[in-house]
Coordinates of C-alpha atoms and ligand atoms in Angstrom, one line a residue:
X281 CA -0.2 -0.1 -0.1
X282 CA 1.1 3.1 -1.4
X283 CA 1.8 6.3 1.9
X284 CA 0.1 9.0 0.9
X285 CA -1.2 12.0 2.6
X286 CA -4.9 13.5 2.4
X287 CA -7.1 15.7 4.3
X288 CA -10.4 14.5 5.7
X289 CA -11.8 16.9 3.7
X290 CA -10.6 16.0 0.4
X291 CA -11.9 12.1 1.6
X292 CA -15.3 13.3 2.3
X293 CA -15.4 14.9 -1.3
X294 CA -14.8 11.5 -2.5
X295 CA -16.9 9.6 -0.3
X296 CA -20.4 11.6 -0.9
X297 CA -20.3 10.0 -4.3
X298 CA -21.2 7.3 -3.0
X299 CA -19.4 5.0 -6.5
X300 CA -17.5 1.7 -6.1
X301 CA -15.8 3.2 -9.8
X302 CA -14.5 6.3 -8.8
X303 CA -13.1 5.1 -5.9
X304 CA -11.2 2.3 -7.4
X305 CA -10.0 4.1 -10.2
X306 CA -9.0 6.6 -7.9
X307 CA -7.4 3.7 -5.9
X308 CA -5.8 2.5 -8.7
X309 CA -3.8 5.3 -9.8
X310 CA -2.6 6.7 -6.4
X311 CA -1.4 2.0 -6.5
X312 CA 0.6 2.7 -9.9
X313 CA 1.1 6.4 -10.1
X314 CA 2.4 7.1 -5.6
X315 CA 1.9 10.9 -5.5
X316 CA 3.0 12.2 -1.8
X317 CA -0.1 13.9 -1.7
X318 CA -3.5 13.8 -3.1
X319 CA -6.5 16.7 -3.1
X320 CA -9.9 16.2 -4.7
X321 CA -11.5 19.1 -6.1
X322 CA -15.7 19.5 -6.4
X323 CA -17.4 22.7 -8.3
X324 CA -17.7 25.5 -5.3
X325 CA -16.2 28.4 -6.9
X326 CA -14.3 28.5 -3.7
X327 CA -12.0 25.7 -5.0
X328 CA -12.4 25.6 -7.9
X329 CA -10.3 29.6 -7.5
X330 CA -7.9 27.8 -4.8
X331 CA -7.2 26.0 -7.7
X332 CA -6.3 28.3 -9.8
X333 CA -4.4 30.0 -7.7
X334 CA -3.0 26.2 -6.8
X335 CA -1.0 26.8 -10.4
X336 CA 0.6 29.5 -9.8
X337 CA 2.1 29.2 -6.2
X338 CA 3.2 25.5 -8.3
X339 CA 4.7 28.0 -10.9
X340 CA 2.9 25.9 -13.7
X341 CA 1.2 30.0 -14.8
X342 CA 3.3 33.2 -13.7
X343 CA 0.5 35.8 -12.8
X344 CA 0.4 39.0 -15.6
X345 CA 0.4 42.7 -16.0
X346 CA -3.2 42.8 -16.3
X347 CA -5.7 41.8 -13.4
X348 CA -6.5 38.2 -13.8
X349 CA -3.9 37.2 -17.0
X350 CA -1.1 34.2 -17.1
X351 CA 1.2 32.3 -19.1
X352 CA 2.1 28.7 -19.4
X353 CA 4.7 27.4 -20.2
X354 CA 4.8 23.7 -22.2
X355 CA 8.8 22.7 -23.2
X356 CA 10.4 23.4 -26.1
X357 CA 10.0 20.0 -27.7
X358 CA 5.6 19.6 -26.6
X359 CA 4.6 22.8 -29.1
X360 CA 2.1 20.0 -30.7
X361 CA -0.4 16.7 -30.3
X362 CA 2.7 13.5 -30.7
X363 CA -0.1 11.6 -33.7
X364 CA 3.8 9.6 -33.5
X365 CA 3.2 8.8 -29.6
X366 CA -0.8 9.0 -29.9
X367 CA -2.1 4.7 -29.8
X368 CA -5.5 3.7 -29.9
X369 CA -5.5 0.1 -27.6
X370 CA -7.3 -2.8 -29.0
X371 CA -7.4 -6.6 -28.9
X372 CA -5.4 -8.4 -31.8
X373 CA -6.2 -8.2 -35.5
X374 CA -8.2 -4.9 -35.2
X375 CA -6.0 -2.3 -37.6
X376 CA -7.6 1.3 -37.6
X377 CA -7.8 3.5 -40.8
X378 CA -4.3 5.4 -42.3
X379 CA -1.1 6.9 -40.5
X380 CA -3.8 5.7 -37.2
X381 CA -1.2 4.2 -34.9
X382 CA -3.0 0.6 -33.5
X383 CA -1.2 -1.2 -29.8
X384 CA -2.4 -4.6 -29.0
X385 CA -3.8 -4.1 -25.9
X386 CA -2.7 -6.8 -22.7
X387 CA 0.6 -4.9 -25.2
X388 CA 0.8 -1.7 -24.9
X389 CA -0.9 -1.9 -21.2
X390 CA 2.2 -3.3 -20.2
X391 CA 4.1 -0.3 -22.0
X392 CA 2.6 2.9 -20.9
X393 CA 1.0 1.1 -16.7
X394 CA 5.3 0.5 -16.5
X395 CA 6.3 4.5 -18.0
X396 CA 3.3 5.5 -15.3
X397 CA 4.2 4.2 -12.7
X398 CA 6.0 6.3 -9.6
X399 CA 5.3 9.3 -12.3
X400 CA 3.6 10.6 -9.2
X401 CA 6.8 10.8 -6.6
X402 CA 7.2 13.6 -4.7
X403 CA 4.0 15.4 -6.3
X404 CA 0.9 16.5 -5.6
X405 CA -1.8 14.5 -7.3
X406 CA -5.3 15.9 -8.2
X407 CA -9.5 14.6 -9.1
X408 CA -11.3 16.9 -10.7
X409 CA -14.4 15.7 -12.5
X410 CA -16.0 18.2 -15.6
X411 CA -19.2 17.8 -18.0
X412 CA -18.3 17.1 -21.7
X413 CA -21.3 19.4 -23.3
X414 CA -24.2 21.7 -21.4
X415 CA -25.1 19.3 -18.3
X416 CA -28.7 18.2 -17.1
X417 CA -29.2 17.6 -21.0
X418 CA -28.6 13.2 -22.8
X419 CA -26.0 15.0 -25.1
X420 CA -23.8 15.1 -21.6
X421 CA -20.4 13.2 -21.4
X422 CA -19.9 13.4 -17.1
X423 CA -15.7 12.5 -16.9
X424 CA -12.8 11.9 -14.4
X425 CA -9.6 13.5 -14.4
X426 CA -6.5 12.8 -12.5
X427 CA -3.8 14.1 -13.2
X428 CA -1.4 16.1 -12.0
X429 CA -0.4 19.2 -13.8
X430 CA -2.4 21.8 -12.2
X431 CA -2.2 24.0 -15.4
X432 CA -4.3 21.7 -17.1
X433 CA -6.9 21.3 -14.6
X434 CA -7.1 25.1 -14.7
X435 CA -7.5 24.8 -18.5
X436 CA -10.6 22.5 -17.8
X437 CA -12.1 25.0 -15.4
X438 CA -12.1 27.4 -18.8
X439 CA -13.3 24.6 -21.2
X440 CA -15.2 22.6 -19.9
X441 CA -18.7 21.8 -17.3
X442 CA -18.4 20.9 -14.0
X443 CA -18.8 17.8 -13.9
X444 CA -19.3 17.2 -9.7
X445 CA -23.0 17.0 -9.0
X446 CA -23.8 15.4 -11.1
X447 CA -21.9 12.5 -9.4
X448 CA -22.7 13.4 -6.4
X449 CA -26.3 13.7 -6.7
X450 CA -26.4 10.8 -9.2
X451 CA -27.3 12.7 -12.2
X452 CA -25.1 9.6 -14.5
X453 CA -25.1 6.0 -14.5
X454 CA -22.5 5.4 -12.2
X455 CA -20.4 2.8 -13.8
X456 CA -20.9 4.7 -17.6
X457 CA -17.6 8.7 -17.3
X458 CA -14.7 8.6 -19.4
X459 CA -11.7 8.8 -17.2
X460 CA -7.8 10.0 -17.3
X461 CA -4.4 9.5 -16.1
X462 CA -2.4 12.0 -17.1
X463 CA 1.2 13.2 -15.8
X464 CA 3.4 15.3 -16.7
X465 CA 6.2 13.3 -15.5
X466 CA 9.7 14.7 -14.6
X467 CA 9.7 18.4 -14.4
X468 CA 12.6 20.4 -15.9
X469 CA 13.9 23.7 -13.4
X470 CA 11.5 25.6 -16.1
X471 CA 8.5 23.4 -14.8
X472 CA 8.7 22.1 -18.2
X473 CA 8.5 17.7 -18.6
X474 CA 11.6 16.8 -19.5
X475 CA 11.5 13.1 -20.4
X476 CA 9.5 14.4 -24.1
X477 CA 10.9 11.1 -25.8
X478 CA 9.1 9.0 -23.1
X479 CA 6.2 10.9 -24.4
X480 CA 3.2 8.0 -24.7
X481 CA -0.8 8.8 -24.7
X482 CA -3.0 5.8 -25.6
X483 CA -6.7 5.3 -25.9
X484 CA -9.1 2.4 -24.6
X485 CA -11.7 2.7 -25.7
X486 CA -13.1 -0.8 -24.9
X487 CA -13.0 0.7 -21.0
X488 CA -13.2 4.8 -22.3
X489 CA -10.1 5.6 -20.7
X490 CA -6.8 6.9 -21.7
X491 CA -3.3 7.3 -20.3
X492 CA -1.2 9.6 -20.8
X493 CA 1.8 10.8 -20.2
X494 CA 5.4 13.1 -20.2
X495 CA 3.5 15.2 -21.8
X496 CA 1.5 18.9 -21.2
X497 CA 0.7 20.6 -24.6
X498 CA -3.2 20.5 -24.1
X499 CA -3.4 18.8 -27.2
X500 CA -1.5 15.8 -25.3
X501 CA -2.2 16.3 -21.7
X502 CA -6.2 17.9 -21.3
X503 CA -8.3 14.7 -21.8
X504 CA -10.9 16.5 -22.1
X505 CA -9.9 17.9 -25.2
X506 CA -8.7 15.1 -27.7
X507 CA -8.4 12.5 -26.0
X508 CA -12.5 12.4 -25.4
X509 CA -13.2 13.4 -28.3
X510 CA -11.6 9.5 -29.5
X511 CA -13.7 8.2 -26.8
X512 CA -16.3 9.9 -27.7
X513 CA -16.5 8.9 -31.7
X514 CA -15.9 5.1 -30.6
X515 CA -19.2 5.6 -28.8
X516 CA -21.4 7.7 -30.9
X517 CA -20.4 5.1 -33.8
X518 CA -21.7 2.2 -31.9
X519 CA -24.4 4.0 -31.3
X520 CA -26.3 6.4 -33.6
X521 CA -25.4 9.7 -33.3
X522 CA -22.1 11.8 -34.4
X523 CA -18.7 13.3 -32.6
X524 CA -17.7 15.8 -34.1
X525 CA -13.7 17.9 -34.7
X526 CA -16.7 21.3 -35.7
X527 CA -16.9 25.1 -34.5
X528 CA -20.6 25.5 -34.1
X529 CA -22.5 29.4 -33.9
X530 CA -25.3 31.4 -35.3
X531 CA -25.4 32.7 -38.9
X532 CA -27.5 35.7 -39.4
X533 CA -28.5 37.8 -43.4
X534 CA -27.9 41.4 -43.6
X535 CA -31.4 42.5 -41.7
X536 CA -30.9 40.3 -39.0
X537 CA -34.4 39.3 -39.1
X538 CA -33.5 35.2 -38.3
X539 CA -30.5 33.7 -37.0
X540 CA -29.8 29.9 -39.0
X541 CA -27.9 27.7 -37.8
X542 CA -23.9 26.0 -38.7
X543 CA -22.1 23.0 -37.6
X544 CA -17.8 23.6 -39.9
X545 CA -15.4 21.0 -40.0
X546 CA -11.4 22.7 -41.4
X547 CA -8.9 21.4 -40.9
X548 CA -5.9 23.4 -39.1
X549 CA -5.1 26.9 -40.3
X550 CA -8.9 27.2 -43.2
X551 CA -10.3 29.1 -41.7
X552 CA -12.7 26.9 -39.2
X553 CA -12.0 29.8 -36.6
X554 CA -12.9 32.7 -39.0
X555 CA -15.7 30.9 -40.2
X556 CA -17.3 30.6 -36.8
X557 CA -16.1 34.5 -35.7
X558 CA -17.4 36.3 -38.5
X559 CA -17.6 39.2 -37.7
X560 CA -22.5 40.0 -37.5
X561 CA -22.7 35.9 -36.3
X562 CA -23.0 34.7 -32.4
X563 CA -20.8 31.7 -31.7
X564 CA -21.7 28.5 -29.6
X565 CA -18.2 26.4 -30.2
X566 CA -15.8 26.1 -31.9
X567 CA -13.8 23.0 -32.0
X568 CA -16.2 20.4 -30.7
X569 CA -19.7 18.5 -31.2
X570 CA -22.0 16.2 -30.7
X571 CA -24.6 16.0 -32.6
X572 CA -28.2 13.8 -32.1
X573 CA -31.9 14.2 -33.5
X574 CA -34.0 16.6 -31.9
X575 CA -37.6 16.1 -30.8
X576 CA -39.2 17.2 -34.3
X577 CA -36.3 15.1 -36.6
X578 CA -33.4 18.2 -36.7
X579 CA -29.6 17.5 -36.3
X580 CA -29.3 19.1 -32.8
X581 CA -25.5 20.5 -32.1
X582 CA -24.1 20.8 -28.7
X583 CA -20.3 22.9 -27.5
X584 CA -19.1 20.3 -26.1
X585 CA -16.7 22.8 -24.3
X586 CA -17.1 26.5 -23.0
X587 CA -14.2 28.0 -23.7
X588 CA -11.9 28.6 -26.7
X589 CA -8.0 26.5 -26.8
X590 CA -8.3 29.5 -29.6
X591 CA -3.8 29.9 -31.9
X592 CA -2.9 33.2 -30.9
X593 CA -1.2 33.5 -34.2
X594 CA -2.1 36.7 -36.4
X595 CA -4.6 37.6 -33.4
X596 CA -5.2 41.5 -34.3
X597 CA -8.1 44.0 -33.9
X598 CA -8.1 44.1 -37.6
X599 CA -8.4 40.1 -38.2
X600 CA -9.8 39.8 -34.9
X601 CA -12.0 42.6 -33.1
X602 CA -13.7 39.6 -30.7
X603 CA -11.0 37.6 -29.5
X604 CA -8.5 41.0 -29.8
X605 CA -10.0 42.2 -27.3
X606 CA -11.8 40.0 -25.2
X607 CA -7.5 38.5 -24.1
X608 CA -6.3 42.0 -24.2
X609 CA -8.7 43.5 -21.5
X610 CA -8.6 41.4 -18.0
X611 CA -10.4 38.9 -17.2
X612 CA -9.5 35.2 -16.6
X613 CA -6.9 34.6 -19.6
X614 CA -3.9 31.4 -19.9
X615 CA -1.7 32.5 -22.5
X616 CA 0.2 29.7 -23.4
X617 CA 4.3 29.8 -25.5
X618 CA 4.0 33.6 -26.5
X619 CA 7.0 35.8 -25.2
X620 CA 6.2 37.9 -21.9
X621 CA 8.6 40.8 -20.8
X622 CA 10.3 41.6 -17.5
X623 CA 7.1 44.0 -17.2
X624 CA 4.2 41.1 -17.6
X625 CA 3.5 41.7 -21.4
X626 CA 2.8 39.4 -23.7
X627 CA 3.7 39.6 -27.5
X628 CA 3.0 36.8 -30.0
X629 CA 3.4 36.4 -33.7
X630 CA 0.9 39.1 -36.0
X631 CA -1.0 41.2 -32.9
X632 CA -0.5 44.4 -35.2
X633 CA 1.8 46.3 -32.6
X634 CA 4.7 48.7 -34.2
X635 CA 7.6 47.8 -32.2
X636 CA 8.1 44.2 -31.3
X637 CA 10.0 43.9 -28.1
X638 CA 14.3 42.4 -29.4
X639 CA 14.1 40.2 -25.9
X640 CA 11.7 38.1 -22.6
X641 CA 10.4 35.0 -21.9
X642 CA 9.6 32.4 -24.2
X643 CA 8.6 28.4 -25.2
X644 CA 12.7 28.3 -25.4
X645 CA 13.7 29.9 -22.4
X646 CA 15.3 33.4 -22.0
X647 CA 15.0 34.6 -25.6
X648 CA 16.6 37.1 -27.5
X649 CA 15.8 38.3 -31.6
X650 CA 18.0 36.6 -34.4
X651 CA 18.5 32.9 -32.0
X652 CA 18.5 29.9 -33.5
X653 CA 17.9 26.5 -31.9
X654 CA 19.6 23.3 -31.9
X655 CA 18.8 22.1 -35.8
X656 CA 20.0 25.6 -37.0
X657 CA 16.9 27.8 -36.4
X658 CA 15.7 31.1 -35.7
X659 CA 13.0 31.4 -33.1
X660 CA 10.2 32.7 -33.1
X661 CA 8.7 35.4 -31.1
X662 CA 5.3 32.8 -29.9
X663 CA 5.9 29.5 -31.4
X664 CA 3.3 29.0 -34.2
X665 CA 0.9 26.6 -32.4
X666 CA 0.8 29.2 -28.9
X667 CA -2.2 29.2 -27.8
X668 CA -5.2 30.8 -25.7
X669 CA -7.4 30.3 -23.2
X670 CA -10.7 32.0 -21.9
X671 CA -14.1 30.8 -21.7
X672 CA -16.3 31.7 -24.3
X673 CA -18.9 33.7 -21.8
X674 CA -16.2 36.9 -21.9
X675 CA -16.8 37.0 -25.7
X676 CA -19.3 39.5 -27.0
X677 CA -20.8 36.6 -30.0
X678 CA -21.0 35.0 -27.3
X679 CA -24.7 33.0 -28.5
X680 CA -27.7 32.4 -25.9
X681 CA -27.9 28.7 -27.3
X682 CA -24.6 27.7 -25.2
X683 CA -25.6 26.0 -22.2
X684 CA -28.6 24.7 -24.2
X685 CA -29.5 21.5 -22.4
X686 CA -31.6 20.3 -25.6
X687 CA -28.8 22.1 -28.6
X688 CA -28.6 24.0 -30.7
X689 CA -30.9 22.9 -34.7
X690 CA -28.7 23.5 -36.7
X691 CA -29.7 23.9 -40.6
X692 CA -26.4 24.1 -42.3
X693 CA -23.1 22.7 -42.6
X694 CA -19.6 23.3 -43.5
X695 CA -16.7 21.5 -44.8
X696 CA -13.4 22.9 -45.9
X697 CA -9.5 23.1 -47.1
X698 CA -7.2 25.4 -48.4
X699 CA -7.8 24.2 -52.4
X700 CA -5.2 27.0 -54.4
X701 CA -7.1 25.4 -58.5
X702 CA -9.9 23.2 -57.5
X703 CA -13.2 24.2 -55.5
X704 CA -15.4 26.9 -55.7
X705 CA -15.1 29.4 -52.6
X706 CA -18.7 28.1 -52.0
X707 CA -21.3 24.7 -53.6
X708 CA -23.7 23.6 -51.4
X709 CA -24.3 20.1 -51.7
X710 CA -27.1 18.0 -53.9
X711 CA -28.2 16.4 -51.4
X712 CA -27.4 14.7 -47.7
X713 CA -24.6 11.9 -49.7
X714 CA -23.5 14.4 -51.3
X715 CA -22.4 15.9 -48.1
X716 CA -21.1 13.3 -46.4
X717 CA -19.1 12.8 -49.6
X718 CA -18.1 16.2 -49.8
X719 CA -17.4 15.8 -45.9
X720 CA -15.4 12.5 -47.1
X721 CA -13.0 14.3 -49.7
X722 CA -11.9 17.2 -47.4
X723 CA -8.0 18.2 -48.9
X724 CA -5.7 20.8 -47.6
X725 CA -2.7 22.0 -48.6
X726 CA 0.5 22.6 -46.3
X727 CA 1.8 25.8 -46.1
X728 CA 4.6 27.1 -45.0
X729 CA 3.9 26.7 -41.0
X730 CA 4.2 23.2 -41.1
X731 CA 6.5 20.9 -41.0
X732 CA 8.2 19.1 -44.2
X733 CA 6.6 20.4 -47.9
X734 CA 5.1 23.4 -49.0
X735 CA 1.3 23.5 -51.5
X736 CA 1.2 19.0 -50.6
X737 CA -2.5 18.0 -50.7
X738 CA -3.5 16.5 -47.3
X739 CA -6.5 14.5 -47.3
X740 CA -9.3 14.8 -43.9
X741 CA -12.9 13.5 -43.9
X742 CA -14.9 16.0 -42.0
X743 CA -11.2 17.4 -41.2
X744 CA -11.4 14.5 -38.0
X745 CA -8.8 11.8 -39.5
X746 CA -6.6 12.2 -36.5
X747 CA -9.4 11.2 -34.5
X748 CA -11.5 8.6 -36.1
X749 CA -10.5 5.6 -34.1
X750 CA -12.9 3.1 -36.1
X751 CA -12.8 2.2 -39.0
X752 CA -13.3 5.0 -41.5
X753 CA -16.1 3.2 -43.7
X754 CA -17.8 2.6 -41.0
X755 CA -18.0 6.0 -39.4
X756 CA -18.8 7.2 -43.1
X757 CA -21.8 4.8 -43.0
X758 CA -22.6 6.1 -39.6
X759 CA -23.3 10.1 -41.3
X760 CA -24.8 8.4 -43.9
X761 CA -27.5 6.8 -42.0
X762 CA -28.4 9.7 -39.5
X763 CA -28.8 11.7 -42.1
X764 CA -31.0 9.4 -43.4
X765 CA -33.2 9.2 -40.8
X766 CA -33.6 13.5 -40.0
X767 CA -37.0 14.7 -40.7
X768 CA -35.5 17.3 -41.0
X769 CA -31.9 17.4 -42.7
X770 CA -29.3 19.4 -43.1
X771 CA -27.4 20.9 -46.5
X772 CA -24.3 20.2 -46.7
X773 CA -21.6 23.3 -48.1
X774 CA -18.5 23.1 -49.2
X775 CA -16.3 26.6 -49.0
X776 CA -13.0 26.9 -50.2
X777 CA -11.1 30.5 -49.6
X778 CA -7.9 30.2 -50.7
X779 CA -8.6 30.2 -54.7
X780 CA -5.5 31.6 -56.1
X781 CA -4.5 32.8 -59.6
X782 CA -1.8 31.7 -62.5
X783 CA 0.5 33.8 -61.1
X784 CA 0.5 32.2 -57.0
X785 CA -1.8 35.8 -55.7
X786 CA -5.1 34.8 -53.8
X787 CA -8.8 35.1 -55.8
X788 CA -10.3 36.4 -52.3
X789 CA -9.8 38.6 -49.9
X790 CA -9.9 36.6 -45.6
X791 CA -13.2 39.0 -45.7
X792 CA -15.0 37.4 -48.5
X793 CA -16.2 34.9 -47.4
X794 CA -19.0 36.5 -45.4
X795 CA -20.6 37.0 -48.7
X796 CA -20.4 33.0 -49.6
X797 CA -21.9 32.7 -45.4
X798 CA -24.4 34.9 -46.3
X799 CA -25.4 32.7 -49.5
X800 CA -25.1 30.2 -48.1
X801 CA -27.1 30.6 -45.1
X802 CA -29.9 32.7 -47.6
X803 CA -30.3 29.6 -50.1
X804 CA -31.1 26.5 -46.6
X805 CA -34.5 29.8 -46.3
X806 CA -34.8 29.6 -50.5
X807 CA -33.8 33.2 -50.7
X808 CA -31.7 32.4 -53.4
X809 CA -32.2 30.2 -57.4
X810 CA -28.1 29.3 -58.2
X811 CA -26.7 27.0 -60.5
X812 CA -27.0 23.8 -60.4
X813 CA -23.7 21.3 -61.0
X814 CA -22.3 18.3 -60.8
X815 CA -20.4 19.1 -58.0
X816 CA -23.4 20.9 -56.5
X817 CA -25.7 23.2 -56.6
X818 CA -23.7 27.7 -57.3
X819 CA -24.1 30.7 -56.7
X820 CA -25.6 33.4 -59.9
X821 CA -24.1 36.2 -59.9
X822 CA -25.6 38.6 -59.7
X823 CA -27.2 37.4 -56.4
X824 CA -23.6 37.6 -56.0
X825 CA -23.0 41.1 -56.8
X826 CA -26.3 42.7 -54.0
X827 CA -24.4 41.0 -51.8
X828 CA -20.7 42.2 -52.1
X829 CA -22.3 45.4 -52.3
X830 CA -24.0 45.7 -49.1
X831 CA -21.5 44.0 -47.3
X832 CA -18.1 46.1 -48.2
X833 CA -20.3 49.1 -48.3
X834 CA -20.6 49.6 -52.3
X835 CA -17.9 47.3 -53.1
X836 CA -18.7 45.7 -57.1
X837 CA -17.9 42.6 -57.1
X838 CA -17.0 41.9 -61.9
X839 CA -17.9 39.2 -63.6
X840 CA -14.1 38.4 -64.0
X841 CA -13.9 37.9 -60.4
X842 CA -17.3 35.7 -60.5
X843 CA -15.7 34.0 -63.9
X844 CA -11.9 33.1 -61.7
X845 CA -14.4 32.3 -58.7
X846 CA -16.3 29.7 -60.3
X847 CA -15.8 28.0 -63.9
X848 CA -15.6 24.9 -63.2
X849 CA -12.4 23.4 -63.9
X850 CA -13.4 20.1 -65.4
X851 CA -9.5 18.2 -65.5
X852 CA -8.9 19.7 -61.7
X853 CA -12.4 17.3 -60.2
X854 CA -11.5 14.8 -61.8
X855 CA -8.6 14.6 -60.5
X856 CA -9.0 15.0 -57.4
X857 CA -11.3 12.0 -57.7
X858 CA -8.6 10.6 -58.7
X859 CA -6.6 10.9 -55.6
X860 CA -9.3 9.7 -53.7
X861 CA -10.1 6.2 -55.5
X862 CA -6.7 5.9 -54.5
X863 CA -7.4 7.0 -51.2
X864 CA -10.1 5.1 -50.4
X865 CA -9.5 2.1 -52.8
X866 CA -8.1 -0.5 -50.4
X867 CA -10.1 1.0 -47.4
X868 CA -12.4 -1.7 -45.9
X869 CA -17.0 -1.4 -45.3
X870 CA -16.6 1.7 -47.7
X871 CA -20.5 2.8 -48.2
X872 CA -21.9 2.2 -51.9
X873 CA -23.5 6.2 -51.8
X874 CA -18.9 7.0 -51.5
X875 CA -19.0 5.2 -55.3
X876 CA -21.8 6.0 -55.8
X877 CA -20.8 9.6 -55.0
X878 CA -17.8 8.7 -57.0
X879 CA -18.7 7.5 -60.7
X880 CA -21.8 10.1 -60.8
X881 CA -20.1 13.0 -60.9
X882 CA -16.9 11.7 -62.8
X883 CA -19.0 10.7 -65.4
X884 CA -21.1 14.1 -66.0
X885 CA -17.8 15.8 -65.3
X886 CA -17.0 13.7 -68.6
X887 CA -19.8 14.4 -70.3
X888 CA -19.7 17.7 -70.1
X889 CA -16.5 18.0 -70.8
X890 CA -17.3 16.1 -73.8
X891 CA -20.4 18.5 -74.4
X892 CA -18.7 22.0 -74.2
X893 CA -15.4 20.2 -76.1
X894 CA -13.0 22.4 -73.7
X895 CA -11.9 21.9 -70.0
X896 CA -13.1 25.3 -67.6
X897 CA -16.0 25.9 -68.1
X898 CA -17.9 29.7 -66.9
X899 CA -20.9 29.3 -64.5
X900 CA -23.3 31.3 -67.5
X901 CA -22.0 27.8 -70.1
X902 CA -23.7 25.7 -67.3
X903 CA -26.8 27.8 -66.8
X904 CA -29.1 25.4 -69.0
X905 CA -27.9 22.1 -68.4
Ligands
SPV259 C1 -6.1 21.7 -32.8 O1 -5.1 21.4 -33.3 O2 -7.3 21.5 -33.4 C2 -6.6 22.0 -32.0 C3 -5.4 21.9 -30.9 O3 -8.7 22.7 -31.6 S1 -5.2 20.6 -29.9 O4 -5.9 21.3 -28.6 O5 -3.6 20.4 -29.8 O6 -6.3 19.7 -30.6
MN260 MN1 -9.4 21.0 -33.3

């Protein structure tokens, strides 16, 4: 029996739950990780405040100049999700799609439990309870988080609803919760994880639990986020609902006479947050939703979070006024991996100031402009994946449905990627099957911000690929089945904000997406006619012309711009479908609908090309087809 310190009050908090499974999970964690002390926290404001102070006392966070702001640093080699050392534990013989690691369950458990043995020696283990989704809701999943990181718990206080009361009042099935063991492992002099070579994140869906060790970056450590998303996807795909990597926002027409909820999935750096936060929208969430059928046969979505863990790079008053204001005024904000100065000011790449400091502290430790890392790479002022964490109710554009236990009624779904030469800026799918096909075939080009060659296309179905721990075919079938049973099925749109001309210049400005979103919102209500093409319904010139003029103060949207953006580049689309065929052809359990859609579009595009005798077709030439 491992000896440790625990106060009678904390013991009583556990006992009050009267839950043998919770007790066993906590006891087993203590026996394995051997903390010096165990602390248990409820949902009370005082305790949450105390927890926040402990993150500072244990020096995982430091106070900044502005009231409520703190800074946390992850280690230099712990700045993003570690896909290589994340694995799903499955019975022998079961595999996953496309590079998602699988380890035979018994072997994986043995490995990770041996790494976690004694991981909390001389440290404090904290026991926290959260709720994924609004409380008192059929969408909600309760969680038990065990960690030795006060930064992790503090971040989860901002990002998730409190869950202790759900357990205590027996609002949940006693055995039905996700649980997570996390240890940052041994820390160095900056309180960053020392042994990143022994970083492991193992997902055990058969027991709905996750083990994570030797890391601090939130995507690896905050189990309620992407680790729980993987478990939720497993559960949803063995049931009749969806767990998706999507934002959820309400869009409005120009006269603001109604509101229309949209979800949207975009790979990173493809405009997801800026779509969710488009000026005039109200936001429910920016990252993860659970989706179920509503009582009226509509599609209902909840944000499983209540905060935003957002990329801070390029957040400035011009491009992201709402977020910029929120994170530069007094309120509870955790910054991570940005530059801080002696006076407690913060700086990040693209924040829109005239002058940046030439020294301070950042993710590399003490920093000076021009400094290089061990690979000879210049260290920027802040890491490209540096982040801010803030509660959504601190934002000016919060939507009223954030905590609605029945979720928001969704009438539109957007899918987008970074595509310089093929996909039109916006098109509406012809039906649900086509919509699922659009989501399944999202591709995104790599940018200079990612490692490796620029402009390489990467496929990420529903922008969710990293988290789909069931076979892809099964996941698509679940999507198809879900939409088919709805009485009110949402419309699905493909978007692309990144088209370029032959000289590599963008064909649209960042703000043009406002027009595409207004058109999509209008289409949901039958406001606009469109032009039907094999790849979906595209907007008519006159409608876009009026929208551009209305949104941008009389800006003239020319026919030339329209033609360049909305011409159907048949050969490019055909090349895309060839890539998709090659990628999916060996995938087991693929639904027939996927191949039917691919063949339909392909043969229609061939017919169009033959009929017109050319491969780039202007929208006006498509009008009467
Ligand atoms: C993402 O990468 O999609 C994120 C950040 O939202 S992380 O927590 O790392 O997943
Ligand atoms: Mn995300």
